[in-house]
Each structure stands twice: as structure tokens, then as C-alpha cells.
Amino acid sequence: MSKQIFGAQMSLRCCGTTAPELTAGPCWQLYVAMTGLVSEWPTYTWPASTEIPTVRQRRDALTELGYGLAEDAEWEWEECTGPDYHPHPVRVLLLGTVKVRPLEAGAA
């Protein structure tokens, strides 16, 4: 089993997203933070919806990206305020984080 541990984060993109694909409205996006360019981080985007993806949907997304939860890892949630440069009033955002590890070759 891989000893590398990374942090995965997930948040609601309130105005949609342009990368890796354009979405027509708010959507949840999960990415694995690693070294290098942010544009090259493994990213999963759910279809436009404000409904929080279920634990199973999050696990399936991580598996598709080639990652699984690290041993004893649990999702942690934090409320923070969104950036003031958006064209709408500042909102409270929900940010989910969890420790992940690469899956063994061929496990994804």
C-alpha cells in the first residue's frame, strides 16, 4: 500500500466552473491537492446541483481519480466565507477535506 498521503478538498463552486469543463450553474468539485500546477491536480466535477454529494458518490469520485481514503480518515467540514470579488453578496461556503492515498496500480 502506498505511504503517500495527500489532501482532497471538495467545495460548491457557486458560479459554476470553467475547468476542467464548463458547467452551467453551481456544482460540487473535488480535487486532490499536490505539488505542481493547480490546473494539473486530479479533479472531479459533479453535474450542476447544490446538493452535497453522498459519501458513496465522494468515494466513487476519488476512485475514478485513482485515490482512496487514507487509513482512519474521515471527512471534515468547515464553514468559511466566499471571496468578495464574486458578482453576488458574500456567502458562507462549506469546504470538505479528507486525507487520501493513491490506489494500488490497477485498483481504480
N, CA, C and O atoms as CSV, one atom per row, in Angstrom:
chain,resi,resn,atom,element,x,y,z
A,1,MET,N,N,0.844,-1.176,0.000
A,1,MET,CA,C,0.000,0.000,0.000
A,1,MET,C,C,0.892,1.243,0.000
A,1,MET,O,O,1.919,1.276,0.678
A,2,SER,N,N,0.501,2.244,-0.751
A,2,SER,CA,C,1.278,3.472,-0.859
A,2,SER,C,C,1.307,4.218,0.463
A,2,SER,O,O,0.301,4.301,1.167
A,3,LYS,N,N,2.483,4.764,0.792
A,3,LYS,CA,C,2.638,5.551,2.019
A,3,LYS,C,C,2.350,7.023,1.765
A,3,LYS,O,O,2.255,7.800,2.715
A,4,GLN,N,N,2.207,7.431,0.487
A,4,GLN,CA,C,1.939,8.834,0.181
A,4,GLN,C,C,0.539,9.209,0.637
A,4,GLN,O,O,-0.433,8.500,0.374
A,5,ILE,N,N,0.457,10.347,1.327
A,5,ILE,CA,C,-0.831,10.859,1.772
A,5,ILE,C,C,-1.005,12.259,1.204
A,5,ILE,O,O,-0.101,13.090,1.287
A,6,PHE,N,N,-2.165,12.512,0.631
A,6,PHE,CA,C,-2.493,13.814,0.065
A,6,PHE,C,C,-3.777,14.314,0.706
A,6,PHE,O,O,-4.481,13.555,1.372
A,7,GLY,N,N,-4.076,15.568,0.508
A,7,GLY,CA,C,-5.329,16.126,0.973
A,7,GLY,C,C,-6.282,16.298,-0.197
A,7,GLY,O,O,-5.919,16.854,-1.233
A,8,ALA,N,N,-7.498,15.817,-0.022
A,8,ALA,CA,C,-8.538,16.048,-1.023
A,8,ALA,C,C,-9.477,17.097,-0.439
A,8,ALA,O,O,-9.772,17.088,0.756
A,9,GLN,N,N,-9.937,17.992,-1.289
A,9,GLN,CA,C,-10.880,19.016,-0.862
A,9,GLN,C,C,-12.064,19.036,-1.805
A,9,GLN,O,O,-11.957,18.686,-2.981
A,10,MET,N,N,-13.178,19.447,-1.270
A,10,MET,CA,C,-14.397,19.494,-2.062
A,10,MET,C,C,-15.188,20.720,-1.634
A,10,MET,O,O,-15.333,20.996,-0.443
A,11,SER,N,N,-15.696,21.447,-2.616
A,11,SER,CA,C,-16.493,22.633,-2.306
A,11,SER,C,C,-17.512,22.866,-3.402
A,11,SER,O,O,-17.387,22.367,-4.521
A,12,LEU,N,N,-18.522,23.640,-3.046
A,12,LEU,CA,C,-19.551,24.027,-4.002
A,12,LEU,C,C,-19.024,25.218,-4.792
A,12,LEU,O,O,-18.719,26.262,-4.214
A,13,ARG,N,N,-18.918,25.073,-6.080
A,13,ARG,CA,C,-18.499,26.172,-6.947
A,13,ARG,C,C,-19.759,26.971,-7.251
A,13,ARG,O,O,-20.527,26.610,-8.142
A,14,CYS,N,N,-19.970,28.054,-6.512
A,14,CYS,CA,C,-21.236,28.793,-6.538
A,14,CYS,C,C,-21.575,29.373,-7.907
A,14,CYS,O,O,-22.753,29.521,-8.234
A,15,CYS,N,N,-20.591,29.697,-8.696
A,15,CYS,CA,C,-20.830,30.297,-10.016
A,15,CYS,C,C,-20.504,29.309,-11.140
A,15,CYS,O,O,-20.291,29.710,-12.284
A,16,GLY,N,N,-20.466,28.023,-10.807
A,16,GLY,CA,C,-20.071,27.045,-11.800
A,16,GLY,C,C,-18.568,27.030,-11.940
A,16,GLY,O,O,-17.858,27.645,-11.145
A,17,THR,N,N,-18.087,26.339,-12.934
A,17,THR,CA,C,-16.654,26.216,-13.134
A,17,THR,C,C,-16.328,26.222,-14.618
A,17,THR,O,O,-17.172,25.888,-15.450
A,18,THR,N,N,-15.127,26.596,-14.939
A,18,THR,CA,C,-14.677,26.575,-16.335
A,18,THR,C,C,-13.646,25.484,-16.562
A,18,THR,O,O,-13.337,25.159,-17.709
A,19,ALA,N,N,-13.102,24.905,-15.482
A,19,ALA,CA,C,-12.076,23.880,-15.636
A,19,ALA,C,C,-12.397,22.711,-14.714
A,19,ALA,O,O,-12.830,22.966,-13.590
A,20,PRO,N,N,-12.226,21.502,-15.085
A,20,PRO,CA,C,-11.762,21.115,-16.406
A,20,PRO,C,C,-12.820,21.273,-17.493
A,20,PRO,O,O,-12.491,21.253,-18.679
A,21,GLU,N,N,-14.096,21.432,-17.104
A,21,GLU,CA,C,-15.156,21.644,-18.091
A,21,GLU,C,C,-16.071,22.765,-17.599
A,21,GLU,O,O,-16.185,23.001,-16.396
A,22,LEU,N,N,-16.712,23.443,-18.526
A,22,LEU,CA,C,-17.664,24.495,-18.208
A,22,LEU,C,C,-18.941,23.872,-17.658
A,22,LEU,O,O,-19.466,22.916,-18.229
A,23,THR,N,N,-19.443,24.414,-16.545
A,23,THR,CA,C,-20.741,23.979,-16.030
A,23,THR,C,C,-21.701,25.153,-16.098
A,23,THR,O,O,-21.293,26.313,-16.037
A,24,ALA,N,N,-22.978,24.834,-16.226
A,24,ALA,CA,C,-23.996,25.859,-16.437
A,24,ALA,C,C,-24.470,26.513,-15.148
A,24,ALA,O,O,-25.233,27.477,-15.195
A,25,GLY,N,N,-24.045,26.021,-14.024
A,25,GLY,CA,C,-24.501,26.584,-12.758
A,25,GLY,C,C,-23.687,26.036,-11.613
A,25,GLY,O,O,-22.647,25.415,-11.829
A,26,PRO,N,N,-24.151,26.259,-10.388
A,26,PRO,CA,C,-23.415,25.789,-9.219
A,26,PRO,C,C,-23.197,24.281,-9.273
A,26,PRO,O,O,-24.079,23.530,-9.688
A,27,CYS,N,N,-22.023,23.854,-8.853
A,27,CYS,CA,C,-21.715,22.429,-8.832
A,27,CYS,C,C,-20.666,22.142,-7.774
A,27,CYS,O,O,-19.895,23.022,-7.395
A,28,TRP,N,N,-20.643,20.917,-7.307
A,28,TRP,CA,C,-19.618,20.481,-6.364
A,28,TRP,C,C,-18.413,20.009,-7.151
A,28,TRP,O,O,-18.546,19.367,-8.193
A,29,GLN,N,N,-17.221,20.339,-6.634
A,29,GLN,CA,C,-15.983,19.934,-7.289
A,29,GLN,C,C,-15.031,19.391,-6.224
A,29,GLN,O,O,-14.879,19.975,-5.151
A,30,LEU,N,N,-14.399,18.270,-6.539
A,30,LEU,CA,C,-13.442,17.632,-5.651
A,30,LEU,C,C,-12.096,17.613,-6.353
A,30,LEU,O,O,-12.024,17.337,-7.551
A,31,TYR,N,N,-11.035,17.901,-5.625
A,31,TYR,CA,C,-9.701,17.818,-6.211
A,31,TYR,C,C,-8.718,17.315,-5.172
A,31,TYR,O,O,-8.925,17.469,-3.968
A,32,VAL,N,N,-7.632,16.704,-5.665
A,32,VAL,CA,C,-6.562,16.218,-4.810
A,32,VAL,C,C,-5.428,17.221,-4.905
A,32,VAL,O,O,-4.843,17.409,-5.972
A,33,ALA,N,N,-5.117,17.869,-3.782
A,33,ALA,CA,C,-4.057,18.877,-3.752
A,33,ALA,C,C,-2.691,18.190,-3.736
A,33,ALA,O,O,-2.428,17.316,-2.910
A,34,MET,N,N,-1.837,18.602,-4.657
A,34,MET,CA,C,-0.487,18.048,-4.732
A,34,MET,C,C,0.471,19.130,-5.205
A,34,MET,O,O,0.062,20.268,-5.437
A,35,THR,N,N,1.713,18.789,-5.346
A,35,THR,CA,C,2.664,19.767,-5.861
A,35,THR,C,C,2.393,19.990,-7.346
A,35,THR,O,O,1.708,19.192,-7.985
A,36,GLY,N,N,2.923,21.055,-7.877
A,36,GLY,CA,C,2.729,21.353,-9.291
A,36,GLY,C,C,1.599,22.344,-9.499
A,36,GLY,O,O,1.071,22.936,-8.558
A,37,LEU,N,N,1.252,22.500,-10.754
A,37,LEU,CA,C,0.220,23.459,-11.138
A,37,LEU,C,C,-1.174,22.991,-10.696
A,37,LEU,O,O,-1.518,21.818,-10.833
A,38,VAL,N,N,-1.952,23.914,-10.174
A,38,VAL,CA,C,-3.323,23.601,-9.765
A,38,VAL,C,C,-4.107,23.033,-10.943
A,38,VAL,O,O,-4.926,22.131,-10.765
A,39,SER,N,N,-3.865,23.549,-12.133
A,39,SER,CA,C,-4.578,23.077,-13.324
A,39,SER,C,C,-4.280,21.607,-13.646
A,39,SER,O,O,-4.987,20.994,-14.445
A,40,GLU,N,N,-3.250,21.049,-13.036
A,40,GLU,CA,C,-2.895,19.642,-13.288
A,40,GLU,C,C,-3.328,18.713,-12.157
A,40,GLU,O,O,-3.110,17.505,-12.239
A,41,TRP,N,N,-3.939,19.259,-11.098
A,41,TRP,CA,C,-4.391,18.418,-9.997
A,41,TRP,C,C,-5.553,17.536,-10.456
A,41,TRP,O,O,-6.389,17.981,-11.242
A,42,PRO,N,N,-5.616,16.290,-9.974
A,42,PRO,CA,C,-6.765,15.444,-10.290
A,42,PRO,C,C,-8.045,16.107,-9.781
A,42,PRO,O,O,-8.133,16.481,-8.611
A,43,THR,N,N,-9.034,16.249,-10.664
A,43,THR,CA,C,-10.266,16.973,-10.331
A,43,THR,C,C,-11.474,16.202,-10.820
A,43,THR,O,O,-11.467,15.629,-11.910
A,44,TYR,N,N,-12.509,16.195,-10.000
A,44,TYR,CA,C,-13.787,15.594,-10.378
A,44,TYR,C,C,-14.866,16.642,-10.180
A,44,TYR,O,O,-14.927,17.279,-9.129
A,45,THR,N,N,-15.721,16.828,-11.183
A,45,THR,CA,C,-16.812,17.795,-11.104
A,45,THR,C,C,-18.141,17.067,-11.276
A,45,THR,O,O,-18.345,16.353,-12.258
A,46,TRP,N,N,-19.044,17.253,-10.312
A,46,TRP,CA,C,-20.382,16.677,-10.420
A,46,TRP,C,C,-21.243,17.570,-11.305
A,46,TRP,O,O,-20.938,18.752,-11.463
A,47,PRO,N,N,-22.307,17.034,-11.882
A,47,PRO,CA,C,-23.225,17.873,-12.670
A,47,PRO,C,C,-23.788,19.010,-11.814
A,47,PRO,O,O,-23.824,18.917,-10.587
A,48,ALA,N,N,-24.221,20.069,-12.468
A,48,ALA,CA,C,-24.737,21.252,-11.770
A,48,ALA,C,C,-25.820,20.866,-10.767
A,48,ALA,O,O,-26.843,20.288,-11.133
A,49,SER,N,N,-25.580,21.193,-9.494
A,49,SER,CA,C,-26.513,20.937,-8.400
A,49,SER,C,C,-25.904,21.521,-7.130
A,49,SER,O,O,-24.682,21.601,-7.007
A,50,THR,N,N,-26.742,21.927,-6.193
A,50,THR,CA,C,-26.231,22.407,-4.911
A,50,THR,C,C,-26.302,21.320,-3.842
A,50,THR,O,O,-25.853,21.532,-2.715
A,51,GLU,N,N,-26.867,20.147,-4.186
A,51,GLU,CA,C,-26.973,19.050,-3.231
A,51,GLU,C,C,-25.593,18.452,-2.969
A,51,GLU,O,O,-24.864,18.131,-3.907
A,52,ILE,N,N,-25.234,18.303,-1.689
A,52,ILE,CA,C,-23.922,17.757,-1.325
A,52,ILE,C,C,-23.835,16.298,-1.765
A,52,ILE,O,O,-24.718,15.506,-1.436
A,53,PRO,N,N,-22.780,15.925,-2.507
A,53,PRO,CA,C,-22.619,14.519,-2.902
A,53,PRO,C,C,-22.556,13.609,-1.669
A,53,PRO,O,O,-21.991,13.974,-0.637
A,54,THR,N,N,-23.141,12.434,-1.800
A,54,THR,CA,C,-23.167,11.469,-0.701
A,54,THR,C,C,-21.765,10.913,-0.457
A,54,THR,O,O,-20.859,11.100,-1.269
A,55,VAL,N,N,-21.603,10.228,0.671
A,55,VAL,CA,C,-20.324,9.586,0.984
A,55,VAL,C,C,-19.948,8.619,-0.136
A,55,VAL,O,O,-18.788,8.566,-0.544
A,56,ARG,N,N,-20.907,7.866,-0.627
A,56,ARG,CA,C,-20.624,6.908,-1.707
A,56,ARG,C,C,-20.200,7.634,-2.988
A,56,ARG,O,O,-19.253,7.212,-3.652
A,57,GLN,N,N,-20.892,8.719,-3.338
A,57,GLN,CA,C,-20.525,9.484,-4.533
A,57,GLN,C,C,-19.121,10.059,-4.400
A,57,GLN,O,O,-18.370,10.094,-5.375
A,58,ARG,N,N,-18.764,10.507,-3.212
A,58,ARG,CA,C,-17.416,11.039,-2.983
A,58,ARG,C,C,-16.376,9.939,-3.118
A,58,ARG,O,O,-15.324,10.142,-3.722
A,59,ARG,N,N,-16.673,8.769,-2.552
A,59,ARG,CA,C,-15.750,7.629,-2.658
A,59,ARG,C,C,-15.574,7.215,-4.117
A,59,ARG,O,O,-14.457,6.960,-4.567
A,60,ASP,N,N,-16.684,7.150,-4.852
A,60,ASP,CA,C,-16.614,6.771,-6.264
A,60,ASP,C,C,-15.808,7.781,-7.072
A,60,ASP,O,O,-15.052,7.400,-7.966
A,61,ALA,N,N,-15.966,9.074,-6.762
A,61,ALA,CA,C,-15.206,10.116,-7.466
A,61,ALA,C,C,-13.719,9.971,-7.178
A,61,ALA,O,O,-12.895,10.070,-8.088
A,62,LEU,N,N,-13.370,9.735,-5.909
A,62,LEU,CA,C,-11.962,9.547,-5.564
A,62,LEU,C,C,-11.386,8.326,-6.285
A,62,LEU,O,O,-10.267,8.373,-6.797
A,63,THR,N,N,-12.155,7.236,-6.323
A,63,THR,CA,C,-11.703,6.029,-7.009
A,63,THR,C,C,-11.460,6.311,-8.486
A,63,THR,O,O,-10.468,5.852,-9.054
A,64,GLU,N,N,-12.362,7.064,-9.108
A,64,GLU,CA,C,-12.188,7.414,-10.525
A,64,GLU,C,C,-10.908,8.223,-10.733
A,64,GLU,O,O,-10.268,8.122,-11.780
A,65,LEU,N,N,-10.542,9.021,-9.740
A,65,LEU,CA,C,-9.312,9.815,-9.827
A,65,LEU,C,C,-8.069,9.003,-9.456
A,65,LEU,O,O,-6.945,9.478,-9.623
A,66,GLY,N,N,-8.268,7.761,-8.944
A,66,GLY,CA,C,-7.140,6.910,-8.582
A,66,GLY,C,C,-6.719,7.020,-7.128
A,66,GLY,O,O,-5.572,6.731,-6.789
A,67,TYR,N,N,-7.652,7.440,-6.256
A,67,TYR,CA,C,-7.345,7.625,-4.839
A,67,TYR,C,C,-8.398,6.955,-3.967
A,67,TYR,O,O,-9.524,6.708,-4.397
A,68,GLY,N,N,-8.001,6.666,-2.733
A,68,GLY,CA,C,-8.912,6.152,-1.730
A,68,GLY,C,C,-8.632,6.861,-0.425
A,68,GLY,O,O,-7.607,7.529,-0.290
A,69,LEU,N,N,-9.524,6.727,0.534
A,69,LEU,CA,C,-9.317,7.356,1.831
A,69,LEU,C,C,-8.098,6.753,2.517
A,69,LEU,O,O,-7.879,5.544,2.451
A,70,ALA,N,N,-7.308,7.590,3.173
A,70,ALA,CA,C,-6.191,7.103,3.978
A,70,ALA,C,C,-6.764,6.360,5.184
A,70,ALA,O,O,-7.932,6.537,5.532
A,71,GLU,N,N,-5.955,5.546,5.805
A,71,GLU,CA,C,-6.398,4.765,6.962
A,71,GLU,C,C,-6.968,5.677,8.049
A,71,GLU,O,O,-6.349,6.672,8.425
A,72,ASP,N,N,-8.149,5.327,8.546
A,72,ASP,CA,C,-8.849,6.065,9.607
A,72,ASP,C,C,-9.241,7.491,9.212
A,72,ASP,O,O,-9.583,8.289,10.085
A,73,ALA,N,N,-9.200,7.829,7.937
A,73,ALA,CA,C,-9.567,9.185,7.503
A,73,ALA,C,C,-11.077,9.347,7.495
A,73,ALA,O,O,-11.816,8.430,7.139
A,74,GLU,N,N,-11.518,10.523,7.893
A,74,GLU,CA,C,-12.933,10.882,7.863
A,74,GLU,C,C,-13.057,12.275,7.265
A,74,GLU,O,O,-12.162,13.107,7.415
A,75,TRP,N,N,-14.158,12.518,6.595
A,75,TRP,CA,C,-14.403,13.847,6.042
A,75,TRP,C,C,-14.564,14.848,7.173
A,75,TRP,O,O,-15.246,14.579,8.162
A,76,GLU,N,N,-13.933,15.997,7.022
A,76,GLU,CA,C,-14.079,17.102,7.957
A,76,GLU,C,C,-14.684,18.264,7.189
A,76,GLU,O,O,-14.361,18.478,6.021
A,77,TRP,N,N,-15.567,19.019,7.848
A,77,TRP,CA,C,-16.276,20.109,7.189
A,77,TRP,C,C,-15.999,21.421,7.905
A,77,TRP,O,O,-15.934,21.473,9.133
A,78,GLU,N,N,-15.840,22.465,7.130
A,78,GLU,CA,C,-15.558,23.792,7.669
A,78,GLU,C,C,-16.398,24.818,6.920
A,78,GLU,O,O,-16.545,24.753,5.699
A,79,GLU,N,N,-16.941,25.760,7.668
A,79,GLU,CA,C,-17.654,26.873,7.050
A,79,GLU,C,C,-16.688,28.042,6.915
A,79,GLU,O,O,-15.945,28.346,7.848
A,80,CYS,N,N,-16.696,28.688,5.777
A,80,CYS,CA,C,-15.875,29.879,5.578
A,80,CYS,C,C,-16.654,30.820,4.654
A,80,CYS,O,O,-17.624,30.407,4.018
A,81,THR,N,N,-16.238,32.054,4.583
A,81,THR,CA,C,-16.928,32.990,3.702
A,81,THR,C,C,-16.267,32.997,2.343
A,81,THR,O,O,-15.051,32.855,2.215
A,82,GLY,N,N,-17.089,33.163,1.344
A,82,GLY,CA,C,-16.600,33.208,-0.026
A,82,GLY,C,C,-15.857,34.506,-0.309
A,82,GLY,O,O,-15.971,35.471,0.448
A,83,PRO,N,N,-15.113,34.527,-1.379
A,83,PRO,CA,C,-14.361,35.733,-1.732
A,83,PRO,C,C,-15.285,36.885,-2.106
A,83,PRO,O,O,-16.359,36.666,-2.666
A,84,ASP,N,N,-14.866,38.118,-1.796
A,84,ASP,CA,C,-15.708,39.273,-2.091
A,84,ASP,C,C,-15.658,39.719,-3.547
A,84,ASP,O,O,-16.371,40.653,-3.917
A,85,TYR,N,N,-14.853,39.094,-4.376
A,85,TYR,CA,C,-14.780,39.525,-5.773
A,85,TYR,C,C,-15.869,38.902,-6.649
A,85,TYR,O,O,-15.973,39.239,-7.829
A,86,HIS,N,N,-16.674,38.008,-6.096
A,86,HIS,CA,C,-17.764,37.426,-6.875
A,86,HIS,C,C,-18.843,38.476,-7.120
A,86,HIS,O,O,-18.974,39.420,-6.341
A,87,PRO,N,N,-19.619,38.322,-8.199
A,87,PRO,CA,C,-20.653,39.307,-8.532
A,87,PRO,C,C,-21.938,39.170,-7.717
A,87,PRO,O,O,-22.978,39.692,-8.119
A,88,HIS,N,N,-21.884,38.482,-6.591
A,88,HIS,CA,C,-23.051,38.343,-5.728
A,88,HIS,C,C,-22.615,38.605,-4.283
A,88,HIS,O,O,-21.417,38.662,-4.006
A,89,PRO,N,N,-23.554,38.761,-3.373
A,89,PRO,CA,C,-23.169,39.005,-1.975
A,89,PRO,C,C,-22.290,37.880,-1.426
A,89,PRO,O,O,-22.405,36.731,-1.851
A,90,VAL,N,N,-21.418,38.219,-0.484
A,90,VAL,CA,C,-20.557,37.219,0.149
A,90,VAL,C,C,-21.429,36.165,0.813
A,90,VAL,O,O,-22.423,36.489,1.463
A,91,ARG,N,N,-21.053,34.904,0.648
A,91,ARG,CA,C,-21.835,33.796,1.189
A,91,ARG,C,C,-20.977,32.940,2.111
A,91,ARG,O,O,-19.748,32.996,2.072
A,92,VAL,N,N,-21.643,32.152,2.932
A,92,VAL,CA,C,-20.936,31.156,3.726
A,92,VAL,C,C,-20.743,29.931,2.832
A,92,VAL,O,O,-21.685,29.461,2.194
A,93,LEU,N,N,-19.527,29.430,2.796
A,93,LEU,CA,C,-19.200,28.275,1.980
A,93,LEU,C,C,-18.910,27.078,2.870
A,93,LEU,O,O,-18.459,27.237,4.004
A,94,LEU,N,N,-19.164,25.895,2.365
A,94,LEU,CA,C,-18.875,24.655,3.064
A,94,LEU,C,C,-17.724,23.989,2.334
A,94,LEU,O,O,-17.799,23.749,1.129
A,95,LEU,N,N,-16.659,23.690,3.063
A,95,LEU,CA,C,-15.468,23.073,2.486
A,95,LEU,C,C,-15.245,21.738,3.170
A,95,LEU,O,O,-15.131,21.675,4.394
A,96,GLY,N,N,-15.181,20.672,2.389
A,96,GLY,CA,C,-14.921,19.338,2.922
A,96,GLY,C,C,-13.490,18.936,2.624
A,96,GLY,O,O,-12.995,19.168,1.520
A,97,THR,N,N,-12.818,18.333,3.601
A,97,THR,CA,C,-11.449,17.862,3.405
A,97,THR,C,C,-11.310,16.456,3.963
A,97,THR,O,O,-12.002,16.065,4.903
A,98,VAL,N,N,-10.390,15.701,3.353
A,98,VAL,CA,C,-10.114,14.342,3.818
A,98,VAL,C,C,-8.714,13.956,3.340
A,98,VAL,O,O,-8.262,14.420,2.293
A,99,LYS,N,N,-8.041,13.120,4.097
A,99,LYS,CA,C,-6.726,12.596,3.700
A,99,LYS,C,C,-6.951,11.401,2.778
A,99,LYS,O,O,-7.784,10.537,3.050
A,100,VAL,N,N,-6.188,11.368,1.677
A,100,VAL,CA,C,-6.320,10.286,0.699
A,100,VAL,C,C,-4.946,9.716,0.356
A,100,VAL,O,O,-3.916,10.327,0.640
A,101,ARG,N,N,-4.951,8.543,-0.255
A,101,ARG,CA,C,-3.726,7.890,-0.719
A,101,ARG,C,C,-3.970,7.357,-2.118
A,101,ARG,O,O,-5.103,7.035,-2.475
A,102,PRO,N,N,-2.913,7.263,-2.911
A,102,PRO,CA,C,-3.081,6.683,-4.252
A,102,PRO,C,C,-3.494,5.211,-4.126
A,102,PRO,O,O,-3.034,4.496,-3.235
A,103,LEU,N,N,-4.354,4.786,-5.021
A,103,LEU,CA,C,-4.727,3.368,-5.055
A,103,LEU,C,C,-3.579,2.578,-5.663
A,103,LEU,O,O,-2.764,3.114,-6.413
A,104,GLU,N,N,-3.530,1.310,-5.329
A,104,GLU,CA,C,-2.519,0.440,-5.933
A,104,GLU,C,C,-2.759,0.379,-7.438
A,104,GLU,O,O,-3.895,0.528,-7.888
A,105,ALA,N,N,-1.727,0.166,-8.202
A,105,ALA,CA,C,-1.841,0.107,-9.670
A,105,ALA,C,C,-2.921,-0.906,-10.054
A,105,ALA,O,O,-2.939,-2.038,-9.569
A,106,GLY,N,N,-3.804,-0.473,-10.924
A,106,GLY,CA,C,-4.869,-1.332,-11.427
A,106,GLY,C,C,-6.088,-1.410,-10.525
A,106,GLY,O,O,-7.047,-2.105,-10.864
A,107,ALA,N,N,-6.087,-0.715,-9.376
A,107,ALA,CA,C,-7.238,-0.799,-8.464
A,107,ALA,C,C,-8.346,0.155,-8.839
A,107,ALA,O,O,-9.485,-0.028,-8.409
A,108,ALA,N,N,-8.044,1.169,-9.630
A,108,ALA,CA,C,-9.072,2.167,-9.979
A,108,ALA,C,C,-10.001,1.649,-11.034
A,108,ALA,O,O,-10.922,2.354,-11.446
